[in-house]
Coordinates of C-alpha atoms in Angstrom, one line a residue:
Chain A
M1371 CA 0.0 0.0 0.0
A1372 CA 1.3 3.5 -0.8
V1373 CA 0.1 6.3 1.5
N1374 CA 0.5 10.0 0.8
P1375 CA 1.3 11.7 4.2
S1376 CA -0.1 15.0 3.0
A1377 CA -3.5 13.4 2.1
R1378 CA -3.5 11.5 5.4
S1379 CA -2.8 14.6 7.5
Q1380 CA -5.8 16.2 5.7
N1381 CA -7.8 13.1 6.3
L1382 CA -8.8 12.8 2.6
S1383 CA -10.6 9.7 1.4
F1384 CA -8.3 6.9 0.2
P1385 CA -6.9 6.7 -2.4
A1386 CA -5.8 10.3 -2.8
D1387 CA -3.1 11.6 -5.1
G1388 CA -0.3 9.0 -5.5
E1389 CA -2.0 6.5 -3.2
W1390 CA -2.7 2.9 -4.2
E1391 CA -3.0 -0.5 -2.9
Y1392 CA -2.3 -3.9 -4.5
P1393 CA -3.0 -7.3 -2.8
I1394 CA -0.1 -9.7 -3.3
T1395 CA -1.7 -13.1 -3.4
A1396 CA -0.5 -16.6 -4.2
P1397 CA -2.3 -19.8 -5.0
S1398 CA -3.2 -21.8 -1.9
G1399 CA -5.1 -25.0 -1.3
G1400 CA -4.1 -28.6 -1.1
G1401 CA -4.2 -30.4 2.2
L1402 CA -7.8 -31.2 2.9
S1403 CA -9.1 -28.6 0.4
C1404 CA -10.1 -29.9 -3.0
S1405 CA -10.1 -26.6 -4.8
Q1406 CA -7.2 -24.2 -5.2
T1407 CA -7.8 -20.6 -4.1
S1408 CA -5.6 -17.6 -3.6
A1409 CA -4.4 -16.3 -0.2
S1410 CA -2.6 -13.1 0.8
V1411 CA 1.1 -13.4 1.0
A1412 CA 2.8 -12.6 4.2
I1413 CA 5.5 -9.9 3.9
Y1414 CA 8.0 -9.5 6.7
G1415 CA 10.6 -7.3 5.2
T1416 CA 10.4 -3.6 4.7
P1417 CA 9.8 -2.9 1.0
A1418 CA 12.6 -1.1 -0.8
V1419 CA 11.7 1.9 -3.0
D1420 CA 13.5 3.3 -6.0
E1421 CA 11.7 6.2 -7.6
A1422 CA 8.5 4.6 -9.0
L1423 CA 9.5 1.0 -8.3
V1424 CA 8.7 -0.8 -5.0
F1425 CA 10.5 -4.1 -4.3
S1426 CA 9.2 -6.6 -1.9
G1427 CA 9.9 -10.2 -0.9
G1428 CA 7.1 -12.5 0.0
Y1429 CA 7.0 -15.3 2.5
N1430 CA 5.8 -17.4 -0.4
G1431 CA 9.3 -17.3 -1.9
K1432 CA 8.8 -14.7 -4.6
V1433 CA 10.2 -11.3 -5.2
Y1434 CA 8.0 -8.6 -6.6
A1435 CA 8.7 -5.3 -8.3
L1436 CA 5.7 -3.0 -8.5
N1437 CA 5.4 0.3 -10.4
A1438 CA 3.5 3.0 -8.6
S1439 CA 2.0 4.3 -11.8
A1440 CA 0.6 0.9 -12.9
R1441 CA -0.7 0.2 -9.4
S1442 CA -2.4 3.6 -9.2
Q1443 CA -4.3 2.7 -12.3
N1444 CA -5.0 -0.8 -11.0
L1445 CA -3.7 -2.4 -14.1
D1446 CA -3.0 -6.2 -14.3
F1447 CA 0.2 -7.2 -12.7
P1448 CA 2.9 -7.4 -14.0
Q1449 CA 3.1 -4.5 -16.4
M1450 CA 6.4 -5.3 -18.2
R1451 CA 6.6 -1.9 -19.9
D1452 CA 6.5 -0.3 -16.4
N1453 CA 9.4 -2.6 -15.3
E1454 CA 7.1 -4.7 -13.2
W1455 CA 8.1 -8.3 -12.6
F1456 CA 8.2 -11.1 -10.2
Y1457 CA 10.9 -13.7 -9.6
P1458 CA 11.1 -16.6 -10.2
K1459 CA 9.2 -15.9 -13.4
T1460 CA 7.6 -19.3 -13.5
S1461 CA 5.3 -20.9 -10.9
E1462 CA 8.4 -22.0 -9.0
V1463 CA 9.5 -20.3 -5.8
I1464 CA 12.7 -19.8 -3.9
G1465 CA 12.6 -20.3 -0.1
A1466 CA 10.4 -18.0 2.0
I1467 CA 11.8 -14.4 2.1
V1468 CA 11.9 -12.7 5.5
G1469 CA 14.6 -10.1 5.2
S1470 CA 14.1 -6.8 3.4
P1471 CA 15.3 -6.5 -0.2
V1472 CA 18.2 -4.1 -0.7
I1473 CA 18.8 -1.9 -3.8
S1474 CA 22.3 -1.1 -5.0
E1475 CA 22.7 0.5 -8.4
D1476 CA 21.0 -1.7 -11.0
A1477 CA 20.6 -4.7 -8.7
I1478 CA 18.5 -5.8 -5.8
Y1479 CA 19.7 -8.3 -3.3
V1480 CA 17.4 -10.7 -1.3
T1481 CA 18.1 -13.5 1.1
S1482 CA 16.0 -16.6 1.2
S1483 CA 15.1 -19.4 3.6
N1484 CA 16.7 -21.8 1.2
G1485 CA 20.0 -20.4 2.5
K1486 CA 21.0 -18.4 -0.6
V1487 CA 21.5 -14.8 -1.5
Y1488 CA 20.0 -13.7 -4.8
C1489 CA 21.1 -10.8 -7.0
L1490 CA 18.4 -9.7 -9.5
D1491 CA 18.3 -7.1 -12.2
K1492 CA 16.4 -4.2 -10.9
H1493 CA 14.6 -3.4 -14.1
F1494 CA 13.7 -6.8 -15.5
G1495 CA 14.0 -9.2 -12.5
D1496 CA 16.5 -11.4 -14.3
K1497 CA 18.8 -13.4 -12.0
K1498 CA 22.4 -12.0 -12.1
W1499 CA 23.6 -14.6 -9.6
E1500 CA 22.7 -16.7 -6.7
S1501 CA 25.2 -17.6 -3.9
D1502 CA 26.1 -21.0 -2.5
V1503 CA 24.0 -22.2 0.3
L1504 CA 25.3 -20.1 3.3
G1505 CA 23.2 -21.6 6.0
D1506 CA 20.1 -23.5 6.9
K1507 CA 18.0 -20.5 6.3
L1508 CA 18.7 -16.8 5.8
W1509 CA 16.3 -14.4 7.4
S1510 CA 18.6 -11.4 7.7
T1511 CA 18.7 -8.3 5.5
P1512 CA 21.9 -8.1 3.5
C1513 CA 24.1 -5.0 3.9
I1514 CA 25.8 -3.6 0.8
E1515 CA 29.0 -1.6 1.2
G1516 CA 31.1 -0.8 -1.9
D1517 CA 31.3 -3.9 -4.0
K1518 CA 30.6 -6.4 -1.2
V1519 CA 27.4 -7.9 0.2
Y1520 CA 27.5 -8.7 3.9
I1521 CA 25.3 -11.4 5.5
S1522 CA 24.9 -12.9 9.0
T1523 CA 23.6 -16.4 9.4
F1524 CA 21.8 -18.4 12.1
D1525 CA 24.6 -20.9 12.1
G1526 CA 27.1 -18.2 13.3
H1527 CA 28.8 -17.0 10.2
L1528 CA 29.4 -13.6 8.8
Y1529 CA 30.0 -13.5 5.1
A1530 CA 31.3 -11.0 2.6
L1531 CA 30.2 -11.8 -1.0
S1532 CA 31.3 -10.2 -4.2
A1533 CA 28.5 -8.0 -5.4
E1534 CA 29.7 -8.9 -8.9
D1535 CA 29.3 -12.6 -8.9
G1536 CA 28.2 -13.7 -5.3
S1537 CA 31.5 -15.5 -4.6
I1538 CA 32.5 -15.6 -0.9
T1539 CA 35.5 -13.3 -0.3
W1540 CA 35.6 -13.5 3.5
S1541 CA 33.9 -15.4 6.2
F1542 CA 34.0 -15.3 10.0
A1543 CA 32.6 -17.7 12.6
I1544 CA 32.8 -17.6 16.4
A1545 CA 35.2 -20.5 17.2
Y1546 CA 33.7 -21.5 20.5
P1547 CA 31.0 -21.8 21.7
K1548 CA 29.2 -22.1 18.4
I1549 CA 26.6 -19.3 18.5
G1550 CA 24.3 -18.1 15.7
F1551 CA 23.7 -14.5 14.6
V1552 CA 20.1 -13.5 15.1
S1553 CA 20.2 -9.9 13.8
S1554 CA 20.9 -8.5 10.4
P1555 CA 24.4 -7.0 10.1
A1556 CA 25.4 -3.3 10.1
V1557 CA 28.6 -2.2 8.6
Y1558 CA 30.5 0.9 9.6
E1559 CA 34.1 1.9 8.7
G1560 CA 35.3 -1.6 8.0
T1561 CA 33.6 -3.2 11.0
I1562 CA 30.6 -5.4 10.9
F1563 CA 28.2 -5.5 13.9
A1564 CA 25.6 -8.2 14.6
G1565 CA 23.6 -9.6 17.5
S1566 CA 23.9 -13.2 18.5
F1567 CA 21.6 -15.8 20.0
D1568 CA 23.5 -15.8 23.3
G1569 CA 22.7 -12.1 24.0
N1570 CA 25.9 -10.6 22.7
L1571 CA 26.5 -7.9 20.2
Y1572 CA 29.7 -8.7 18.2
A1573 CA 31.9 -6.3 16.4
V1574 CA 34.2 -7.9 13.8
E1575 CA 36.7 -6.1 11.6
I1576 CA 36.1 -7.2 8.0
G1577 CA 38.9 -9.6 7.0
E1578 CA 39.7 -10.6 10.5
S1579 CA 39.2 -14.0 12.1
E1580 CA 38.7 -12.8 15.7
P1581 CA 36.0 -10.5 17.0
L1582 CA 37.1 -6.9 17.8
W1583 CA 34.8 -6.9 20.9
N1584 CA 31.5 -8.3 22.1
F1585 CA 29.0 -6.6 24.3
T1586 CA 26.7 -8.6 26.6
G1587 CA 23.1 -7.4 26.9
G1588 CA 20.5 -8.9 29.1
N1589 CA 18.9 -10.7 26.2
C1590 CA 19.2 -10.9 22.4
F1591 CA 19.9 -8.0 20.1
W1592 CA 17.1 -9.0 17.7
A1593 CA 17.1 -6.0 15.4
A1594 CA 20.1 -4.7 13.5
P1595 CA 22.1 -2.0 15.3
V1596 CA 22.5 1.5 13.9
V1597 CA 26.0 3.0 13.8
S1598 CA 26.7 6.7 13.6
N1599 CA 29.6 8.9 14.8
S1600 CA 31.5 5.9 16.1
T1601 CA 28.6 4.9 18.3
V1602 CA 26.6 1.7 18.0
Y1603 CA 22.9 2.0 19.0
A1604 CA 21.5 -1.4 19.7
G1605 CA 18.0 -2.3 21.0
C1606 CA 17.8 -5.4 23.2
L1607 CA 15.0 -7.8 24.0
N1608 CA 15.5 -6.9 27.7
G1609 CA 14.0 -3.5 27.0
N1610 CA 17.2 -1.5 27.0
I1611 CA 18.7 0.6 24.2
Y1612 CA 22.4 0.7 24.5
A1613 CA 24.9 3.2 23.1
I1614 CA 28.3 1.5 22.7
D1615 CA 31.6 2.8 21.6
A1616 CA 32.2 1.3 18.2
T1617 CA 35.9 1.1 18.6
N1618 CA 36.2 -0.7 21.9
G1619 CA 32.7 -2.0 22.9
T1620 CA 32.4 0.2 26.0
E1621 CA 28.9 1.1 27.1
L1622 CA 28.3 4.9 26.9
W1623 CA 24.8 4.8 28.2
S1624 CA 21.6 2.7 28.3
F1625 CA 18.0 3.7 28.3
D1626 CA 15.2 1.4 29.6
V1627 CA 12.0 1.6 27.4
G1628 CA 10.2 -0.9 29.5
S1629 CA 9.5 -3.7 27.0
P1630 CA 11.5 -5.6 24.4
I1631 CA 12.9 -3.8 21.4
V1632 CA 12.4 -5.8 18.3
V1633 CA 13.0 -3.1 15.6
S1634 CA 16.0 -1.0 14.8
P1635 CA 16.2 2.5 16.3
I1636 CA 16.4 5.4 13.8
L1637 CA 18.3 8.6 13.8
V1638 CA 16.1 11.6 12.9
D1639 CA 18.0 14.9 12.8
D1640 CA 19.7 15.0 16.2
S1641 CA 17.5 12.5 17.9
L1642 CA 17.4 8.8 18.3
V1643 CA 13.9 7.4 18.0
V1644 CA 13.3 4.1 19.6
A1645 CA 10.0 2.1 19.4
A1646 CA 9.4 -0.4 22.1
E1647 CA 7.3 -3.5 21.3
S1648 CA 4.7 -2.3 23.8
G1649 CA 3.9 0.6 21.5
N1650 CA 5.8 3.3 23.4
V1651 CA 8.0 5.5 21.3
Y1652 CA 10.9 7.4 22.9
V1653 CA 13.0 10.3 21.6
I1654 CA 16.5 10.1 23.0
N1655 CA 19.5 12.4 22.8
P1656 CA 22.1 10.2 21.2
K1657 CA 24.9 11.9 23.0
T1658 CA 23.6 11.9 26.6
G1659 CA 21.1 9.0 26.6
I1660 CA 18.4 11.3 28.1
G1661 CA 15.1 10.9 26.5
E1662 CA 11.3 11.3 26.7
R1663 CA 8.4 9.2 25.8
I1664 CA 6.0 10.5 23.2
R1665 CA 2.6 10.6 24.9
N1666 CA -0.6 8.9 23.7
P1667 CA -2.9 11.6 22.3
G1668 CA -6.0 10.1 24.0
N1669 CA -4.7 8.7 27.3
D1670 CA -1.4 9.5 28.9
N1671 CA -1.3 6.2 30.8
K1672 CA -1.4 4.2 27.6
P1673 CA 1.5 3.5 25.3
T1674 CA 2.3 6.1 22.5
I1675 CA 0.4 4.0 20.0
N1676 CA -2.3 1.5 21.0
A1677 CA -0.6 -1.5 19.4
L1678 CA 2.5 -3.6 19.5
V1679 CA 5.3 -2.5 17.3
Q1680 CA 7.1 -5.2 15.4
A1681 CA 7.8 -3.4 12.1
S1682 CA 10.7 -1.1 11.4
P1683 CA 9.8 2.6 11.6
C1684 CA 11.0 5.0 8.9
A1685 CA 11.4 8.8 8.9
Q1686 CA 11.0 11.7 6.4
E1687 CA 11.3 15.4 7.1
G1688 CA 11.1 15.0 10.9
I1689 CA 8.1 12.7 10.8
V1690 CA 8.4 9.1 11.9
Y1691 CA 6.0 6.5 10.4
I1692 CA 5.3 3.4 12.4
R1693 CA 3.0 0.5 11.5
G1694 CA 1.4 -1.0 14.5
Q1695 CA 0.2 -4.6 14.9
D1696 CA -3.3 -3.2 14.8
N1697 CA -2.5 -2.7 11.1
C1698 CA -2.6 1.0 11.3
L1699 CA 0.0 3.5 10.2
Y1700 CA 1.0 6.1 12.7
A1701 CA 2.7 9.4 12.0
L1702 CA 4.7 11.0 14.8
D1703 CA 6.1 14.5 14.8
I1704 CA 9.4 14.1 16.6
E1705 CA 10.0 17.8 17.3
Q1706 CA 6.5 18.3 18.7
G1707 CA 6.6 14.9 20.4
R1708 CA 3.1 13.9 19.4
V1709 CA 1.1 11.5 17.2
I1710 CA -0.2 13.6 14.3
W1711 CA -2.3 11.1 12.5
K1712 CA -3.3 7.5 12.3
F1713 CA -4.5 5.6 9.2
P1714 CA -6.0 2.1 9.1
L1715 CA -4.2 0.0 6.4
T1716 CA -7.3 -2.1 5.7
T1717 CA -9.4 -0.2 3.3
Q1718 CA -10.9 -3.2 1.5
Chain B
M1215 CA -3.1 -18.3 34.7
A1216 CA -1.2 -18.4 31.4
E1217 CA 1.9 -16.9 33.1
L1218 CA 1.7 -19.6 35.9
W1219 CA 1.4 -22.3 33.2
N1220 CA 4.4 -21.0 31.4
L1221 CA 6.4 -20.6 34.6
I1222 CA 5.7 -24.0 36.2
I1223 CA 5.2 -26.3 33.3
L1224 CA 5.9 -25.0 29.8
N1225 CA 9.2 -23.1 30.3
P1226 CA 11.0 -25.9 32.2
M1227 CA 9.9 -28.4 29.6
L1228 CA 10.8 -26.1 26.7
N1229 CA 14.2 -25.2 28.0
G1230 CA 14.8 -28.9 28.9
L1231 CA 14.0 -29.9 25.4
I1232 CA 16.3 -27.3 23.9
A1233 CA 19.1 -28.2 26.4
L1234 CA 18.7 -31.9 25.5
S1235 CA 19.1 -31.0 21.9
S1236 CA 22.3 -29.2 22.7
V1237 CA 23.6 -32.2 24.8
L1238 CA 22.6 -34.7 22.0
G1239 CA 24.9 -33.1 19.4
G1240 CA 22.4 -30.5 18.3
S1241 CA 19.9 -33.1 17.1
F1242 CA 16.4 -31.8 17.8
G1243 CA 14.9 -35.1 16.6
L1244 CA 16.9 -37.1 19.2
A1245 CA 15.8 -34.5 21.8
I1246 CA 12.2 -35.0 21.0
I1247 CA 12.6 -38.8 21.3
A1248 CA 14.6 -38.5 24.5
L1249 CA 12.1 -36.1 26.2
T1250 CA 9.2 -38.2 25.1
V1251 CA 10.9 -41.2 26.7
I1252 CA 11.7 -39.2 29.9
V1253 CA 8.1 -37.9 30.2
R1254 CA 6.7 -41.4 29.6
L1255 CA 9.0 -42.8 32.3
I1256 CA 7.9 -40.1 34.8
L1257 CA 4.3 -40.7 34.0
L1258 CA 4.8 -44.5 34.1
P1259 CA 3.2 -45.0 37.6
L1260 CA 0.0 -43.2 36.4
T1261 CA 0.0 -45.0 33.1
L1262 CA 0.3 -48.4 34.9
K1263 CA -2.5 -47.4 37.2
Q1264 CA -4.7 -46.5 34.3
L1265 CA -3.9 -49.7 32.4
K1266 CA -4.6 -51.8 35.4
S1267 CA -7.9 -50.2 36.0
T1268 CA -8.8 -50.6 32.3
K1269 CA -7.8 -54.2 32.4
A1270 CA -9.8 -54.9 35.6
L1271 CA -12.9 -53.3 34.0
Q1272 CA -12.4 -55.3 30.9
G1273 CA -12.2 -58.5 32.9
M1274 CA -15.5 -57.7 34.4
Q1275 CA -17.2 -57.5 31.0
P1276 CA -18.8 -61.0 31.1
K1277 CA -20.5 -60.2 34.4
I1278 CA -21.5 -56.8 33.2
Q1279 CA -23.0 -58.3 30.1
E1280 CA -24.9 -60.8 32.2
L1281 CA -26.3 -57.9 34.3
Q1282 CA -27.3 -56.0 31.1
K1283 CA -29.2 -59.0 29.8
K1284 CA -30.8 -59.5 33.2
Y1285 CA -31.8 -55.9 34.0
G1286 CA -31.6 -54.3 30.6
K1287 CA -35.1 -52.9 30.9
N1288 CA -34.6 -51.5 34.4
Q1289 CA -31.8 -49.0 34.2
Q1290 CA -32.0 -48.1 37.9
K1291 CA -31.6 -51.6 39.0
L1292 CA -28.9 -52.2 36.5
Q1293 CA -26.9 -49.3 37.8
Q1294 CA -27.4 -50.5 41.4
E1295 CA -26.2 -54.0 40.5
M1296 CA -23.3 -52.7 38.5
M1297 CA -22.1 -50.5 41.4
K1298 CA -22.5 -53.5 43.7
L1299 CA -20.3 -55.6 41.3
Y1300 CA -17.7 -52.9 41.2
K1301 CA -17.7 -52.7 44.9
E1302 CA -17.3 -56.4 45.4
A1303 CA -14.5 -56.6 42.9
G1304 CA -12.8 -53.5 44.5
V1305 CA -12.8 -51.7 41.2
N1306 CA -13.4 -48.0 40.7
P1307 CA -15.1 -47.5 37.3
L1308 CA -13.5 -44.0 37.1
G1309 CA -10.1 -45.4 38.1
C1310 CA -8.8 -45.4 34.6
I1311 CA -9.9 -41.8 33.9
W1312 CA -8.1 -39.7 36.5
P1313 CA -4.6 -40.9 35.8
M1314 CA -5.3 -40.0 32.2
L1315 CA -6.6 -36.5 33.2
V1316 CA -3.5 -35.9 35.3
Q1317 CA -1.3 -36.7 32.2
F1318 CA -3.1 -34.4 29.9
P1319 CA -1.4 -31.1 31.0
V1320 CA 2.0 -32.8 30.6
W1321 CA 1.2 -33.9 27.0
I1322 CA -0.2 -30.4 26.2
A1323 CA 3.0 -28.9 27.6
L1324 CA 5.2 -31.3 25.6
Y1325 CA 3.1 -30.5 22.4
Q1326 CA 3.5 -26.7 23.1
S1327 CA 7.2 -27.1 23.8
I1328 CA 7.9 -28.9 20.5
M1329 CA 5.8 -26.4 18.5
R1330 CA 7.5 -23.4 20.2
A1331 CA 11.0 -24.8 20.0
L1332 CA 10.6 -25.4 16.2
A1333 CA 10.0 -21.7 15.7
T1334 CA 9.2 -22.0 12.0
T1335 CA 8.2 -18.3 11.5
P1336 CA 9.9 -15.1 12.5
E1337 CA 7.2 -14.2 15.1
S1338 CA 7.5 -17.7 16.6
L1339 CA 11.3 -17.3 16.9
L1340 CA 10.8 -13.9 18.6
N1341 CA 8.2 -15.4 20.9
L1342 CA 10.6 -18.2 21.8
F1343 CA 13.0 -15.7 23.4
Q1344 CA 10.3 -14.8 26.0
H1345 CA 10.4 -18.4 27.3
L1346 CA 14.2 -19.1 27.3
Y1347 CA 16.4 -19.3 30.3
S1348 CA 19.8 -17.6 30.1
W1349 CA 21.6 -20.9 30.0
G1350 CA 24.5 -21.1 27.7
V1351 CA 23.5 -24.6 26.7
V1352 CA 20.1 -23.2 25.5
A1353 CA 21.6 -20.3 23.6
Q1354 CA 24.0 -22.6 21.8
A1355 CA 21.2 -24.8 20.5
I1356 CA 19.1 -22.0 19.0
P1357 CA 18.0 -22.0 16.3
L1358 CA 17.4 -25.7 16.4
D1359 CA 18.6 -28.0 13.6
S1360 CA 15.3 -29.1 12.1
H1361 CA 16.8 -31.9 10.0
F1362 CA 16.4 -35.4 11.3
L1363 CA 16.7 -38.5 9.2
W1364 CA 14.7 -37.7 6.1
L1365 CA 12.5 -35.2 7.9
N1366 CA 12.4 -31.5 8.2
L1367 CA 10.9 -31.3 11.7
G1368 CA 9.5 -27.8 11.0
S1369 CA 7.4 -29.0 8.0
P1370 CA 5.0 -31.9 7.4
D1371 CA 6.5 -35.1 6.1
S1372 CA 6.0 -35.1 2.4
T1373 CA 6.4 -38.8 2.2
L1374 CA 3.8 -41.1 3.6
I1375 CA 6.3 -42.9 5.8
L1376 CA 5.7 -41.0 9.1
A1377 CA 1.9 -41.0 8.5
I1378 CA 1.9 -44.8 8.2
I1379 CA 4.1 -45.2 11.3
V1380 CA 1.9 -42.8 13.4
G1381 CA -1.4 -44.3 12.1
G1382 CA -0.1 -47.9 12.3
S1383 CA 1.3 -47.6 15.7
M1384 CA -1.8 -46.0 17.0
W1385 CA -3.9 -48.8 15.5
V1386 CA -1.8 -51.4 17.1
Q1387 CA -2.0 -49.7 20.5
Q1388 CA -5.7 -49.3 20.3
K1389 CA -6.2 -52.9 19.0
M1390 CA -4.3 -54.2 22.0
V1391 CA -6.8 -52.7 24.4
T1392 CA -10.1 -52.7 22.5
A1393 CA -12.2 -55.6 23.8
P1394 CA -14.2 -57.3 21.0
S1395 CA -17.9 -57.1 21.8
A1396 CA -20.7 -59.6 21.2
D1397 CA -23.1 -56.7 20.8
P1398 CA -23.2 -55.9 17.0
R1399 CA -23.8 -52.2 17.6
Q1400 CA -20.9 -52.0 20.0
K1401 CA -18.8 -54.1 17.7
S1402 CA -19.4 -51.8 14.8
M1403 CA -18.6 -48.7 16.9
N1404 CA -15.4 -50.3 18.2
S1405 CA -14.4 -51.1 14.6
M1406 CA -15.0 -47.6 13.5
M1407 CA -13.1 -46.1 16.4
L1408 CA -10.3 -48.5 15.8
L1409 CA -9.9 -47.1 12.3
M1410 CA -10.9 -43.5 12.7
M1411 CA -8.3 -42.4 15.3
P1412 CA -5.3 -43.8 13.5
F1413 CA -6.7 -42.4 10.2
M1414 CA -7.2 -39.0 11.7
F1415 CA -3.7 -38.9 13.3
G1416 CA -2.2 -40.2 10.0
L1417 CA -3.9 -37.3 8.3
F1418 CA -2.7 -34.8 11.0
T1419 CA 0.8 -36.1 10.3
L1420 CA 0.5 -34.9 6.7
M1421 CA -0.6 -31.4 7.9
F1422 CA 1.4 -30.7 11.1
P1423 CA 5.2 -30.2 11.5
S1424 CA 6.9 -33.6 11.4
G1425 CA 8.6 -32.8 14.8
L1426 CA 5.1 -33.2 16.4
S1427 CA 4.4 -36.4 14.4
L1428 CA 7.7 -37.8 15.6
F1429 CA 6.5 -37.2 19.1
W1430 CA 3.3 -39.0 18.4
A1431 CA 5.1 -41.9 16.8
V1432 CA 7.6 -42.3 19.7
S1433 CA 4.8 -42.0 22.2
N1434 CA 2.7 -44.6 20.5
V1435 CA 5.7 -47.1 20.3
I1436 CA 6.4 -46.6 24.0
G1437 CA 2.7 -47.0 24.7
I1438 CA 2.7 -50.3 22.9
G1439 CA 5.8 -51.4 24.9
I1440 CA 4.1 -50.5 28.2
Q1441 CA 0.9 -52.2 27.1
Y1442 CA 2.8 -55.3 26.1
W1443 CA 4.5 -55.4 29.5
I1444 CA 1.2 -55.3 31.3
T1445 CA -1.1 -57.5 29.1
G1446 CA 1.1 -59.0 26.4
W1447 CA -0.3 -58.5 22.9
G1448 CA -3.8 -58.3 24.5
Y1449 CA -6.6 -58.3 22.0
L1450 CA -4.2 -57.9 19.1
R1451 CA -3.8 -61.7 18.9
R1452 CA -7.1 -62.8 20.3
G1453 CA -10.0 -63.9 18.2
T1454 CA -13.6 -64.1 19.2
S1455 CA -15.2 -62.2 22.0
A1456 CA -16.0 -65.4 23.8
Q1457 CA -12.3 -66.4 23.7
V1458 CA -11.3 -63.0 24.9
V1459 CA -13.6 -62.9 27.8
T1460 CA -12.6 -66.4 28.9
K1461 CA -8.9 -65.7 28.5
L1462 CA -9.0 -62.3 30.1
G1463 CA -11.1 -63.5 33.0
G1464 CA -8.9 -66.6 33.4
K1465 CA -5.8 -64.5 33.3
G1466 CA -6.9 -62.6 36.3
G1467 CA -8.6 -59.5 34.8
I1468 CA -10.0 -58.5 38.1
T1469 CA -7.7 -60.4 40.3
K1470 CA -5.2 -58.2 42.0
R1471 CA -1.5 -58.6 41.0
P1472 CA 0.7 -59.7 43.8

């Protein structure tokens, strides 16, 4: 679904200018059912947007490229002349896609539950390459830096792949004990950061075989950390957001948001915005670790938004957009510290 | 209530299952088998009590049938005579039910543990962390290796092998304890039940993650073993109802074991 913030702030009827929705479905049936029907496809990753094209990976094992213009006109999918496509182009599927697709130049990169990374042509959906099987299943979002694709795996490996052909150029694994990486990787100035299943955040210099440091939280670092100005900001399932010195792993500050953090924080201007799973959203000074909760517009005793938050927020021009588990989109003005509108994402 | 359930029953079993997987070389399939055996052993006294009660009740069938013939039209009298019979034989007709009821929560917890530990979707993996202890042995096992023999424990078995094992073992187990009846209606009902449950579980095996089906299969096989220990092959080898009644009665259906 494409939502126009201006139209939503004016509470215009949907779809307003530039707005559209398109149901991604897949054939279902089998089992006890005799007839085949179509069912909505679950989408876990955040779609990637490149001008008019929106790329999304489905849990049904297909990658989709949708064109905003074609979708606005509600044309049949895919409109090849508008660079719409799906991959694989046959009725076949790759493994379930959980991580977000990532765009880099003319290619998009997706990970699959079949353990492979796929590089597809952005305009036509042709496969440029697929990697070797890198693990039992890949649920992480790849990170592209220069001509390398970085991946973290559940079986405890970090990989650097050539963006050109998908060959492995470097790999790292924790020697002992054997611990898997749960979060997607973040890369900053030659160091890769990822959270592990045993509640540690690891920093590994690319090309090295030993970790630079590891930081122990009270639980897992489920979401990918964010790195800026040599500081790693990592949300933990124990409800704390930690600021850690990227060079040596020292804790600079921590802030308790009261419930698990399952999505990455985002930096908006000079603020760090953290969404707790409970629905509370905090605006924190990234230097001092002092922050405030954005209040619920209707009831101060309730969380900022009346729904769980398990989807990554995004920001534009000082406004943070968060999808709640109540299937509503919330817009929060960070400077004013308030929820400015809410829009239900179920129009049909 | 849900928190209490998680704290006392589900979380210990779930973490135990994952720790077992770690100890058994990371094989979740072996962990399911081991935990099923352990739980079966812990519940053995209750199972034995249940089986003995069932056996005693079955041994009384000839006398019950006699009473039914005699007082079939007078239900009140029939009930009185039956209660008298139970009393004389020292048998509680509900004696086979309460051990079964006590076992139910444990089986439910085992079922939930397997389903949670498999964590086949992102949200189920996230949910799993809310139930894990901070044991190193648990963290090392996550995420669990879902491959075991030819199975992907997180998906239904696409072959029919496991469905046949589950359905077949359930049929054998039921056949061992289902007393043939001289009453045609009862006989027909027994035959239907004998086929329906194994068929249904065979069907479930094709629909549910095979980790759960593995648990059913192992549990059935252990059940057959325990049953064999108590009654031998029971009704699996026996023929007519008359023979059954005679043999079971003669073997000491309602006589107490030393």
